């Protein structure tokens, strides 16, 4: 027991106090204790108790049977849910994923020793203070990820814990303790038993963590060979091209690290003041899902390069058609990893156009934005900058200068709300039908012709001018 004092939400205190007042033990447990001790704000507060599930239900007005067979009840307070789980001992794990059975216990230590890592096996309440049976505090101070008890046994129980170790390493900036790492490396193939959904959750948390480059640990330990073998091929593909100083895989990981660095507000020495500030604001405006889309884009934007690579007579590497082929491969990979359709479609579009080089004119930038899509254009700029910043240092200045000029022009296009798609036109299909145009292919063709005209000259996007142009286009189509 420890004299350490932790500030907990009043709802958590109330749940613990209620259970204690009725003769049960109860503690905040796991990740919330870890995060609070690190000065971080816990996302969730979990509670462990000696009370059985039905005993918990009897004490609170509103509960949800979240996982009754595993002893978990969600207690609802002020619109928030708090998981309360009975102390338990996990039975034999037959599939490397789930215990065959669980048995409830009244012994807190027995509950804590079934948990994955020492830093996640601490419990706290105001009456007893901190309960740390496995030196989780010491490991927090040392900055290490270490299993509770025998690492091999913990990973045999649930193979996903191996990827969780890498994820925590990325999130916390900790290193994996050597014995824990060796136990992981000896059991990599057990990851084949883990569902794609569970892999996806851990991989995503790692990639959007403050240290996404920790994915290299998953690669060197052999994990990605199981769930993302494409990355292994990328990591060994020397690009042999003067634009690049890294393998395809290292280039891609550096791209993710660049986006994270920009998101963290770190100064990018290679960027102009304009670009650095603009990208910082763009990244700060992203929600979690958009940020996930961007890091997945950087991870997979060159995934087809090993397959399409050719060498010219001078030994220079070329990757003709790689954006389109990478987009197709990314779609397949993301489906395999069970990402949602919106994420897949957006990432595929970003990859398809990541190498699209705009000319430095307003007309060219408008056409590029029309092709790429206004909805992802700013994200595409972030991806293109991250791509360039992860290439050979002596090629960066010229490429970023061109991107700066194009981004400034696109900012002007947005400020003037210039039309970029058919929906932006001052007329619509109904207007054309009122002019005698029949619904069907011709109507769509004329709308596209109007868009082409306003992409060239945005000032023509008025109803009067476009209706005049409709007559010209209709006449031309009838010739």
Short mmCIF file of C-alpha atoms in Angstrom, two decimals:
data_model
loop_
_atom_site.label_atom_id
_atom_site.label_comp_id
_atom_site.label_asym_id
_atom_site.label_seq_id
_atom_site.Cartn_x
_atom_site.Cartn_y
_atom_site.Cartn_z
CA UNK A 1 0.00 0.00 0.00
CA UNK A 2 1.16 3.56 -0.68
CA UNK A 3 0.41 7.03 0.65
CA UNK A 4 0.14 8.27 -2.95
CA UNK A 5 -2.96 10.44 -3.48
CA UNK A 6 -4.77 10.46 -6.81
CA UNK A 7 -7.54 12.76 -7.98
CA UNK A 8 -10.42 10.74 -9.39
CA UNK A 9 -13.70 11.87 -11.00
CA UNK A 10 -16.44 12.28 -8.42
CA UNK A 11 -18.48 9.51 -10.11
CA UNK A 12 -15.60 7.05 -9.66
CA UNK A 13 -15.22 8.04 -6.02
CA UNK A 14 -18.97 7.60 -5.53
CA UNK A 15 -18.96 4.10 -7.07
CA UNK A 16 -15.99 3.00 -4.96
CA UNK A 17 -17.48 4.50 -1.79
CA UNK A 18 -20.84 2.85 -2.42
CA UNK A 19 -19.24 -0.56 -2.81
CA UNK A 20 -17.07 -0.08 0.29
CA UNK A 21 -20.03 1.11 2.37
CA UNK A 22 -21.72 -2.22 1.60
CA UNK A 23 -18.75 -4.27 2.74
CA UNK A 24 -16.95 -4.80 -0.57
CA UNK A 25 -13.47 -3.81 -1.76
CA UNK A 26 -13.24 -1.54 -4.80
CA UNK A 27 -10.42 0.20 -6.63
CA UNK A 28 -9.72 2.18 -9.78
CA UNK A 29 -7.50 -0.14 -11.80
CA UNK A 30 -5.34 -0.48 -14.90
CA UNK A 31 -4.70 2.16 -17.51
CA UNK A 32 -6.48 4.96 -15.67
CA UNK A 33 -4.15 4.56 -12.67
CA UNK A 34 -1.13 4.43 -14.98
CA UNK A 35 -2.16 7.55 -16.88
CA UNK A 36 -3.01 9.51 -13.75
CA UNK A 37 0.42 8.72 -12.31
CA UNK A 38 2.02 9.96 -15.54
CA UNK A 39 0.08 13.21 -15.35
CA UNK A 40 -2.06 12.26 -18.33
CA UNK A 41 -5.86 12.49 -18.50
CA UNK A 42 -7.32 8.97 -18.53
CA UNK A 43 -9.76 8.26 -21.36
CA UNK A 44 -11.69 5.77 -19.23
CA UNK A 45 -11.89 4.90 -15.56
CA UNK A 46 -12.25 1.19 -14.81
CA UNK A 47 -13.10 -0.18 -11.39
CA UNK A 48 -12.36 -3.62 -9.94
CA UNK A 49 -14.23 -4.99 -6.95
CA UNK A 50 -14.71 -8.01 -4.73
CA UNK A 51 -18.48 -7.71 -5.30
CA UNK A 52 -20.07 -10.22 -7.70
CA UNK A 53 -21.85 -8.82 -10.77
CA UNK A 54 -25.38 -9.21 -9.38
CA UNK A 55 -24.26 -7.61 -6.14
CA UNK A 56 -22.96 -4.63 -8.12
CA UNK A 57 -26.23 -4.36 -10.04
CA UNK A 58 -28.21 -4.28 -6.80
CA UNK A 59 -26.35 -1.20 -5.54
CA UNK A 60 -26.82 1.15 -8.50
CA UNK A 61 -29.93 2.55 -10.12
CA UNK A 62 -28.86 2.24 -13.76
CA UNK A 63 -26.52 -0.50 -15.01
CA UNK A 64 -25.78 -2.30 -18.27
CA UNK A 65 -24.77 -5.95 -18.51
CA UNK A 66 -21.64 -5.27 -20.56
CA UNK A 67 -19.93 -8.64 -20.04
CA UNK A 68 -21.76 -10.49 -17.33
CA UNK A 69 -19.99 -13.80 -18.00
CA UNK A 70 -16.63 -12.07 -17.42
CA UNK A 71 -17.89 -10.18 -14.39
CA UNK A 72 -18.28 -6.75 -15.99
CA UNK A 73 -21.17 -4.39 -15.30
CA UNK A 74 -21.31 -0.83 -16.63
CA UNK A 75 -22.60 1.62 -14.04
CA UNK A 76 -24.20 4.72 -15.56
CA UNK A 77 -23.77 8.04 -13.79
CA UNK A 78 -24.46 11.50 -15.21
CA UNK A 79 -24.62 10.07 -18.72
CA UNK A 80 -21.21 8.40 -18.49
CA UNK A 81 -20.52 4.68 -18.23
CA UNK A 82 -17.99 3.19 -15.78
CA UNK A 83 -17.04 -0.48 -16.10
CA UNK A 84 -17.04 -2.32 -12.79
CA UNK A 85 -15.50 -5.80 -12.95
CA UNK A 86 -15.37 -8.46 -10.27
CA UNK A 87 -11.92 -9.69 -9.18
CA UNK A 88 -11.28 -12.72 -11.33
CA UNK A 89 -8.83 -15.47 -12.23
CA UNK A 90 -8.62 -16.40 -15.89
CA UNK A 91 -8.80 -20.10 -16.69
CA UNK A 92 -6.82 -21.91 -19.38
CA UNK A 93 -6.36 -20.10 -22.70
CA UNK A 94 -6.97 -22.60 -25.51
CA UNK A 95 -6.84 -20.31 -28.55
CA UNK A 96 -4.32 -17.61 -27.69
CA UNK A 97 -7.18 -15.14 -27.44
CA UNK A 98 -9.75 -15.95 -24.76
CA UNK A 99 -9.76 -17.83 -21.46
CA UNK A 100 -11.83 -21.01 -21.55
CA UNK A 101 -13.47 -19.87 -18.34
CA UNK A 102 -13.10 -17.26 -15.61
CA UNK A 103 -13.47 -17.72 -11.87
CA UNK A 104 -14.32 -14.92 -9.49
CA UNK A 105 -12.11 -14.32 -6.46
CA UNK A 106 -12.03 -12.04 -3.43
CA UNK A 107 -8.25 -11.56 -3.68
CA UNK A 108 -7.12 -8.34 -5.38
CA UNK A 109 -3.56 -9.58 -5.97
CA UNK A 110 -4.83 -12.63 -7.86
CA UNK A 111 -6.81 -10.30 -10.11
CA UNK A 112 -3.85 -8.01 -10.73
CA UNK A 113 -1.42 -10.83 -11.56
CA UNK A 114 -3.51 -11.92 -14.57
CA UNK A 115 -3.01 -8.52 -16.23
CA UNK A 116 -0.61 -7.89 -19.09
CA UNK A 117 2.03 -5.36 -18.02
CA UNK A 118 3.22 -4.11 -14.64
CA UNK A 119 2.28 -0.52 -15.46
CA UNK A 120 -1.31 -1.70 -16.07
CA UNK A 121 -1.49 -3.83 -12.91
CA UNK A 122 -1.84 -1.12 -10.28
CA UNK A 123 -4.97 -0.28 -8.31
CA UNK A 124 -5.98 2.71 -6.20
CA UNK A 125 -8.60 3.98 -3.82
CA UNK A 126 -8.54 6.79 -1.31
CA UNK A 127 -8.79 4.45 1.69
CA UNK A 128 -5.88 2.12 0.84
CA UNK A 129 -3.84 4.31 -1.49
CA UNK A 130 -1.86 2.74 -4.33
CA UNK A 131 -1.65 -1.04 -4.60
CA UNK A 132 1.44 -1.96 -6.65
CA UNK A 133 2.30 -5.64 -6.28
CA UNK A 134 4.62 -5.88 -9.33
CA UNK A 135 6.64 -2.64 -9.21
CA UNK A 136 4.64 -0.83 -11.84
CA UNK A 137 5.80 2.46 -10.29
CA UNK A 138 9.41 1.41 -10.76
CA UNK A 139 8.78 0.55 -14.40
CA UNK A 140 7.01 3.87 -14.96
CA UNK A 141 10.09 5.64 -13.59
CA UNK A 142 12.41 3.54 -15.74
CA UNK A 143 10.22 3.95 -18.81
CA UNK A 144 9.92 0.26 -19.61
CA UNK A 145 7.18 -2.13 -20.71
CA UNK A 146 7.47 -5.38 -18.71
CA UNK A 147 5.03 -8.25 -18.35
CA UNK A 148 3.49 -9.25 -15.05
CA UNK A 149 5.18 -12.49 -14.03
CA UNK A 150 6.28 -14.81 -16.85
CA UNK A 151 6.21 -12.94 -20.17
CA UNK A 152 5.85 -16.10 -22.22
CA UNK A 153 2.78 -17.13 -20.26
CA UNK A 154 1.20 -13.68 -20.65
CA UNK A 155 1.68 -13.80 -24.43
CA UNK A 156 0.50 -17.41 -24.67
CA UNK A 157 -2.70 -16.30 -22.95
CA UNK A 158 -3.39 -13.55 -25.49
CA UNK A 159 -1.05 -13.04 -28.44
CA UNK A 160 -2.41 -9.53 -29.05
CA UNK A 161 -0.50 -8.45 -25.95
CA UNK A 162 2.65 -8.50 -28.09
CA UNK A 163 1.30 -5.78 -30.36
CA UNK A 164 -0.12 -3.98 -27.31
CA UNK A 165 3.43 -3.84 -25.90
CA UNK A 166 4.61 -2.07 -29.05
CA UNK A 167 1.57 0.23 -28.97
CA UNK A 168 2.24 1.25 -25.35
CA UNK A 169 5.88 1.81 -26.28
CA UNK A 170 4.73 4.25 -28.98
CA UNK A 171 2.13 5.97 -26.83
CA UNK A 172 4.32 6.41 -23.75
CA UNK A 173 7.77 6.63 -25.32
CA UNK A 174 8.87 3.59 -23.26
CA UNK A 175 11.15 0.74 -24.31
CA UNK A 176 10.20 -2.93 -24.13
CA UNK A 177 12.16 -4.79 -21.44
CA UNK A 178 14.58 -7.36 -23.00
CA UNK A 179 13.03 -10.52 -21.53
CA UNK A 180 9.59 -9.32 -22.62
CA UNK A 181 10.88 -8.65 -26.13
CA UNK A 182 12.54 -12.06 -26.38
CA UNK A 183 9.33 -13.76 -25.31
CA UNK A 184 7.49 -11.84 -28.03
CA UNK A 185 9.94 -12.80 -30.75
CA UNK A 186 9.57 -16.48 -29.85
CA UNK A 187 5.78 -16.38 -30.31
CA UNK A 188 5.20 -14.12 -33.31
CA UNK A 189 3.21 -16.72 -35.27
CA UNK A 190 0.58 -16.75 -32.52
CA UNK A 191 -0.60 -13.43 -33.94
CA UNK A 192 -2.20 -15.47 -36.73
CA UNK A 193 -4.86 -16.45 -34.19
CA UNK A 194 -5.86 -12.82 -33.62
CA UNK A 195 -8.74 -11.29 -35.55
CA UNK A 196 -8.07 -8.52 -38.07
CA UNK A 197 -10.35 -6.22 -36.07
CA UNK A 198 -8.20 -6.48 -32.93
CA UNK A 199 -5.01 -6.04 -34.97
CA UNK A 200 -6.49 -2.93 -36.61
CA UNK A 201 -7.32 -1.29 -33.29
CA UNK A 202 -3.80 -1.72 -31.92
CA UNK A 203 -2.06 -0.79 -35.18
CA UNK A 204 -4.11 2.39 -35.49
CA UNK A 205 -3.37 3.44 -31.91
CA UNK A 206 0.33 2.91 -32.60
CA UNK A 207 0.35 4.89 -35.85
CA UNK A 208 -1.42 7.91 -34.32
CA UNK A 209 0.70 7.80 -31.15
CA UNK A 210 3.37 10.41 -30.33
CA UNK A 211 6.03 7.90 -31.47
CA UNK A 212 4.66 6.22 -34.62
CA UNK A 213 8.16 5.19 -35.67
CA UNK A 214 7.87 2.49 -33.00
CA UNK A 215 6.21 0.46 -35.76
CA UNK A 216 9.83 -0.42 -36.59
CA UNK A 217 9.85 -2.58 -33.44
CA UNK A 218 6.86 -4.51 -34.80
CA UNK A 219 8.83 -5.01 -38.03
CA UNK A 220 12.15 -6.06 -36.48
CA UNK A 221 10.38 -8.40 -34.05
CA UNK A 222 8.66 -10.11 -36.99
CA UNK A 223 5.08 -9.05 -36.25
CA UNK A 224 4.33 -7.19 -39.46
CA UNK A 225 5.26 -10.30 -41.43
CA UNK A 226 2.06 -11.79 -40.00
CA UNK A 227 -0.45 -8.96 -40.43
CA UNK A 228 1.22 -6.50 -42.85
CA UNK A 229 3.75 -8.41 -44.99
CA UNK A 230 3.68 -5.61 -47.56
CA UNK A 231 5.60 -3.43 -45.09
CA UNK A 232 8.34 -6.04 -44.81
CA UNK A 233 8.86 -5.90 -48.58
CA UNK A 234 8.89 -2.10 -48.44
CA UNK A 235 11.50 -2.08 -45.66
CA UNK A 236 13.98 -4.03 -47.80
CA UNK A 237 13.34 -2.20 -51.10
CA UNK A 238 16.28 0.10 -51.87
CA UNK A 239 14.87 2.77 -54.19
CA UNK A 240 18.18 3.43 -56.02
CA UNK A 241 16.88 6.84 -57.05
CA UNK A 242 18.50 10.24 -56.52
CA UNK A 243 15.25 11.62 -55.12
CA UNK A 244 15.36 9.14 -52.23
CA UNK A 245 17.77 8.35 -49.41
CA UNK A 246 15.67 5.69 -47.64
CA UNK A 247 14.17 2.33 -48.48
CA UNK A 248 10.49 2.49 -49.43
CA UNK A 249 9.47 1.42 -45.93
CA UNK A 250 11.75 3.84 -44.10
CA UNK A 251 10.58 6.66 -46.38
CA UNK A 252 6.98 5.84 -45.53
CA UNK A 253 7.60 5.71 -41.78
CA UNK A 254 9.53 8.98 -41.95
CA UNK A 255 6.47 10.46 -43.66
CA UNK A 256 4.27 9.45 -40.72
CA UNK A 257 6.82 10.85 -38.29
CA UNK A 258 6.84 14.15 -40.16
CA UNK A 259 3.08 14.49 -39.88
CA UNK A 260 3.24 13.68 -36.17
CA UNK A 261 6.01 16.24 -35.73
CA UNK A 262 3.94 18.90 -37.49
CA UNK A 263 0.89 17.92 -35.41
CA UNK A 264 3.00 18.34 -32.24
CA UNK A 265 3.89 21.89 -33.32
CA UNK A 266 7.57 21.15 -33.84
CA UNK A 267 9.45 23.48 -36.19
CA UNK A 268 10.25 21.99 -39.61
CA UNK A 269 13.56 23.58 -40.54
CA UNK A 270 13.18 22.82 -44.26
CA UNK A 271 9.86 24.68 -44.56
CA UNK A 272 9.20 28.34 -45.21
CA UNK A 273 7.50 30.28 -42.44
CA UNK A 274 4.30 30.32 -44.47
CA UNK A 275 4.22 26.57 -45.06
CA UNK A 276 5.24 25.69 -41.51
CA UNK A 277 2.46 27.76 -39.96
CA UNK A 278 -0.15 26.69 -42.52
CA UNK A 279 0.60 22.99 -42.08
CA UNK A 280 0.59 23.35 -38.30
CA UNK A 281 -2.90 24.88 -38.42
CA UNK A 282 -4.11 22.27 -40.92
CA UNK A 283 -2.90 19.39 -38.74
CA UNK A 284 -4.35 21.00 -35.61
CA UNK A 285 -7.75 21.17 -37.32
CA UNK A 286 -7.85 17.43 -38.08
CA UNK A 287 -10.10 15.20 -36.04
CA UNK A 288 -8.92 11.75 -34.94
CA UNK A 289 -10.40 9.99 -37.96
CA UNK A 290 -8.85 12.42 -40.46
CA UNK A 291 -5.47 12.08 -38.73
CA UNK A 292 -5.80 8.31 -38.96
CA UNK A 293 -6.53 8.64 -42.68
CA UNK A 294 -3.38 10.72 -43.18
CA UNK A 295 -1.04 8.34 -41.36
CA UNK A 296 -2.50 5.38 -43.23
CA UNK A 297 -1.92 7.32 -46.45
CA UNK A 298 1.73 7.84 -45.59
CA UNK A 299 2.14 4.21 -44.53
CA UNK A 300 0.79 2.86 -47.82
CA UNK A 301 1.30 5.62 -50.40
CA UNK A 302 4.26 3.78 -51.99
CA UNK A 303 3.22 0.22 -51.13
CA UNK A 304 3.34 -0.88 -54.78
CA UNK A 305 6.87 0.40 -55.41
CA UNK A 306 8.60 -2.95 -54.77
CA UNK A 307 6.28 -4.58 -57.33
CA UNK A 308 6.63 -1.96 -60.10
CA UNK A 309 10.29 -1.02 -59.67
CA UNK A 310 12.49 -1.07 -62.76
CA UNK A 311 16.11 -0.02 -63.32
CA UNK A 312 17.27 2.00 -66.32
CA UNK A 313 20.61 1.54 -68.08
CA UNK A 314 22.29 3.78 -65.51
CA UNK A 315 21.00 1.76 -62.57
CA UNK A 316 18.46 4.41 -61.55
CA UNK A 317 15.25 3.08 -60.01
CA UNK A 318 11.87 4.03 -61.52
CA UNK A 319 8.35 3.33 -60.29
CA UNK A 320 6.04 4.01 -63.21
CA UNK A 321 2.36 3.87 -62.32
CA UNK A 322 2.99 3.36 -58.63
CA UNK A 323 0.36 5.86 -57.34
CA UNK A 324 -2.54 4.04 -59.03
CA UNK A 325 -1.20 0.59 -58.19
CA UNK A 326 -0.50 1.65 -54.59
CA UNK A 327 -4.08 2.93 -54.32
CA UNK A 328 -5.42 -0.45 -55.47
CA UNK A 329 -3.16 -2.36 -53.07
CA UNK A 330 -4.08 -0.03 -50.20
CA UNK A 331 -7.77 -0.70 -50.78
CA UNK A 332 -7.16 -4.44 -50.50
CA UNK A 333 -4.96 -4.09 -47.39
CA UNK A 334 -7.35 -1.77 -45.56
CA UNK A 335 -10.30 -4.05 -46.33
CA UNK A 336 -8.30 -7.00 -44.99
CA UNK A 337 -7.69 -5.02 -41.80
CA UNK A 338 -11.43 -4.19 -41.55
CA UNK A 339 -11.20 -0.40 -41.82
CA UNK A 340 -14.51 1.33 -42.53
CA UNK A 341 -15.46 2.25 -46.10
CA UNK A 342 -15.11 6.01 -45.58
CA UNK A 343 -11.55 5.62 -44.33
CA UNK A 344 -10.69 3.23 -47.16
CA UNK A 345 -12.15 5.46 -49.89
CA UNK A 346 -10.46 8.60 -48.57
CA UNK A 347 -7.05 6.96 -48.12
CA UNK A 348 -7.25 5.45 -51.60
CA UNK A 349 -7.99 8.87 -53.13
CA UNK A 350 -5.17 10.53 -51.20
CA UNK A 351 -2.74 7.86 -52.36
CA UNK A 352 -3.90 8.03 -55.96
CA UNK A 353 -3.01 11.73 -56.14
CA UNK A 354 -0.08 11.91 -53.72
CA UNK A 355 2.37 12.28 -56.60
CA UNK A 356 0.18 14.66 -58.63
CA UNK A 357 2.38 17.63 -59.50
CA UNK A 358 0.50 20.86 -60.07
CA UNK A 359 1.80 23.62 -62.30
CA UNK A 360 2.19 26.98 -60.59
CA UNK A 361 -0.82 28.73 -62.15
CA UNK A 362 -4.28 29.48 -60.77
CA UNK A 363 -5.84 27.54 -63.63
CA UNK A 364 -3.68 24.45 -63.01
CA UNK A 365 -4.32 24.50 -59.26
CA UNK A 366 -8.07 24.81 -59.84
CA UNK A 367 -8.00 21.85 -62.17
CA UNK A 368 -5.92 19.83 -59.72
CA UNK A 369 -8.34 20.61 -56.88
CA UNK A 370 -11.28 19.72 -59.11
CA UNK A 371 -9.71 16.35 -59.90
CA UNK A 372 -8.53 15.56 -56.34
CA UNK A 373 -11.61 16.92 -54.59
CA UNK A 374 -12.18 19.96 -52.41
CA UNK A 375 -13.07 17.70 -49.47
CA UNK A 376 -9.54 16.25 -49.25
CA UNK A 377 -7.43 18.93 -50.94
CA UNK A 378 -5.94 20.33 -47.74
CA UNK A 379 -5.17 16.80 -46.51
CA UNK A 380 -3.47 16.11 -49.84
CA UNK A 381 -1.21 19.12 -49.35
CA UNK A 382 -0.18 17.75 -45.93
CA UNK A 383 0.53 14.34 -47.48
CA UNK A 384 2.57 15.84 -50.32
CA UNK A 385 4.67 17.94 -47.94
CA UNK A 386 5.28 14.92 -45.67
CA UNK A 387 6.27 12.89 -48.74
CA UNK A 388 8.76 15.52 -49.94
CA UNK A 389 10.21 16.11 -46.47
CA UNK A 390 11.03 12.39 -46.27
CA UNK A 391 13.08 12.35 -49.48
CA UNK A 392 16.72 13.20 -50.24
CA UNK A 393 17.67 16.44 -48.46
CA UNK A 394 19.16 18.05 -51.58
CA UNK A 395 15.83 17.76 -53.45
CA UNK A 396 13.58 19.19 -50.74
CA UNK A 397 14.02 22.96 -51.22
CA UNK A 398 12.90 23.11 -54.86
CA UNK A 399 9.93 20.82 -54.26
CA UNK A 400 8.67 22.63 -51.17
CA UNK A 401 9.01 26.00 -52.91
CA UNK A 402 6.69 24.77 -55.67
CA UNK A 403 4.26 23.33 -53.14
CA UNK A 404 4.29 26.67 -51.27
CA UNK A 405 3.31 28.53 -54.43
CA UNK A 406 0.53 26.08 -55.26
CA UNK A 407 -0.81 26.06 -51.69
CA UNK A 408 -0.93 29.85 -51.63
CA UNK A 409 -2.91 29.79 -54.86
CA UNK A 410 -5.30 27.19 -53.50
CA UNK A 411 -5.78 29.30 -50.38
CA UNK A 412 -6.78 32.18 -52.68
CA UNK A 413 -9.17 29.89 -54.59
CA UNK A 414 -10.85 28.91 -51.31
CA UNK A 415 -10.98 32.51 -50.08
CA UNK A 416 -12.81 33.49 -53.29
CA UNK A 417 -14.98 30.34 -53.12
CA UNK A 418 -14.23 29.56 -56.75
CA UNK A 419 -16.18 26.65 -58.30
CA UNK A 420 -14.40 23.29 -58.47
CA UNK A 421 -17.18 20.80 -59.13
CA UNK A 422 -20.61 20.61 -60.80
CA UNK A 423 -22.35 21.25 -57.48
CA UNK A 424 -20.55 24.62 -57.28
CA UNK A 425 -22.09 25.85 -60.54
CA UNK A 426 -24.58 28.75 -60.44
CA UNK A 427 -27.02 26.53 -62.36
CA UNK A 428 -28.17 22.97 -61.80
CA UNK A 429 -29.93 20.22 -63.71
CA UNK A 430 -33.36 21.70 -63.02
CA UNK A 431 -32.30 25.02 -64.55
CA UNK A 432 -31.12 23.23 -67.68
CA UNK A 433 -34.36 21.26 -68.00
CA UNK A 434 -36.28 24.52 -67.81
CA UNK A 435 -34.21 25.60 -70.79
CA UNK A 436 -35.44 22.56 -72.69
CA UNK A 437 -32.52 20.19 -72.05
CA UNK A 438 -33.82 16.67 -71.52
CA UNK A 439 -32.61 14.61 -68.59
CA UNK A 440 -30.02 12.04 -69.59
CA UNK A 441 -26.44 11.87 -70.88
CA UNK A 442 -26.68 15.19 -72.73
CA UNK A 443 -27.59 17.07 -69.58
CA UNK A 444 -24.61 15.62 -67.73
CA UNK A 445 -22.35 16.43 -70.67
CA UNK A 446 -23.47 20.06 -70.72
CA UNK A 447 -22.99 20.45 -66.96
CA UNK A 448 -19.47 19.10 -67.36
CA UNK A 449 -18.89 21.58 -70.19
CA UNK A 450 -20.02 24.41 -67.92
CA UNK A 451 -17.60 23.24 -65.24
CA UNK A 452 -14.74 23.21 -67.73
CA UNK A 453 -15.57 26.79 -68.64
CA UNK A 454 -15.62 28.09 -65.08
CA UNK A 455 -12.43 26.22 -64.18
CA UNK A 456 -10.82 28.31 -66.90
CA UNK A 457 -12.65 31.52 -65.98
CA UNK A 458 -14.32 31.42 -62.52
CA UNK A 459 -15.92 34.81 -63.09
CA UNK A 460 -18.24 33.19 -65.63
CA UNK A 461 -20.01 31.32 -62.83
CA UNK A 462 -23.20 33.39 -62.87
CA UNK A 463 -26.61 32.07 -63.86
CA UNK A 464 -26.95 34.54 -66.72
CA UNK A 465 -23.57 33.75 -68.29
CA UNK A 466 -23.93 30.01 -67.84
CA UNK A 467 -27.39 29.90 -69.46
CA UNK A 468 -25.94 31.69 -72.48
CA UNK A 469 -23.15 29.13 -72.54
CA UNK A 470 -25.73 26.32 -72.32
CA UNK A 471 -27.16 27.42 -75.68
CA UNK A 472 -23.69 27.38 -77.22
CA UNK A 473 -22.93 23.94 -75.83
CA UNK A 474 -26.32 22.60 -76.92
CA UNK A 475 -25.81 23.97 -80.40
CA UNK A 476 -22.35 22.44 -80.56
CA UNK A 477 -23.63 19.03 -79.47
CA UNK A 478 -26.25 19.10 -82.23
CA UNK A 479 -23.79 19.91 -85.02
#
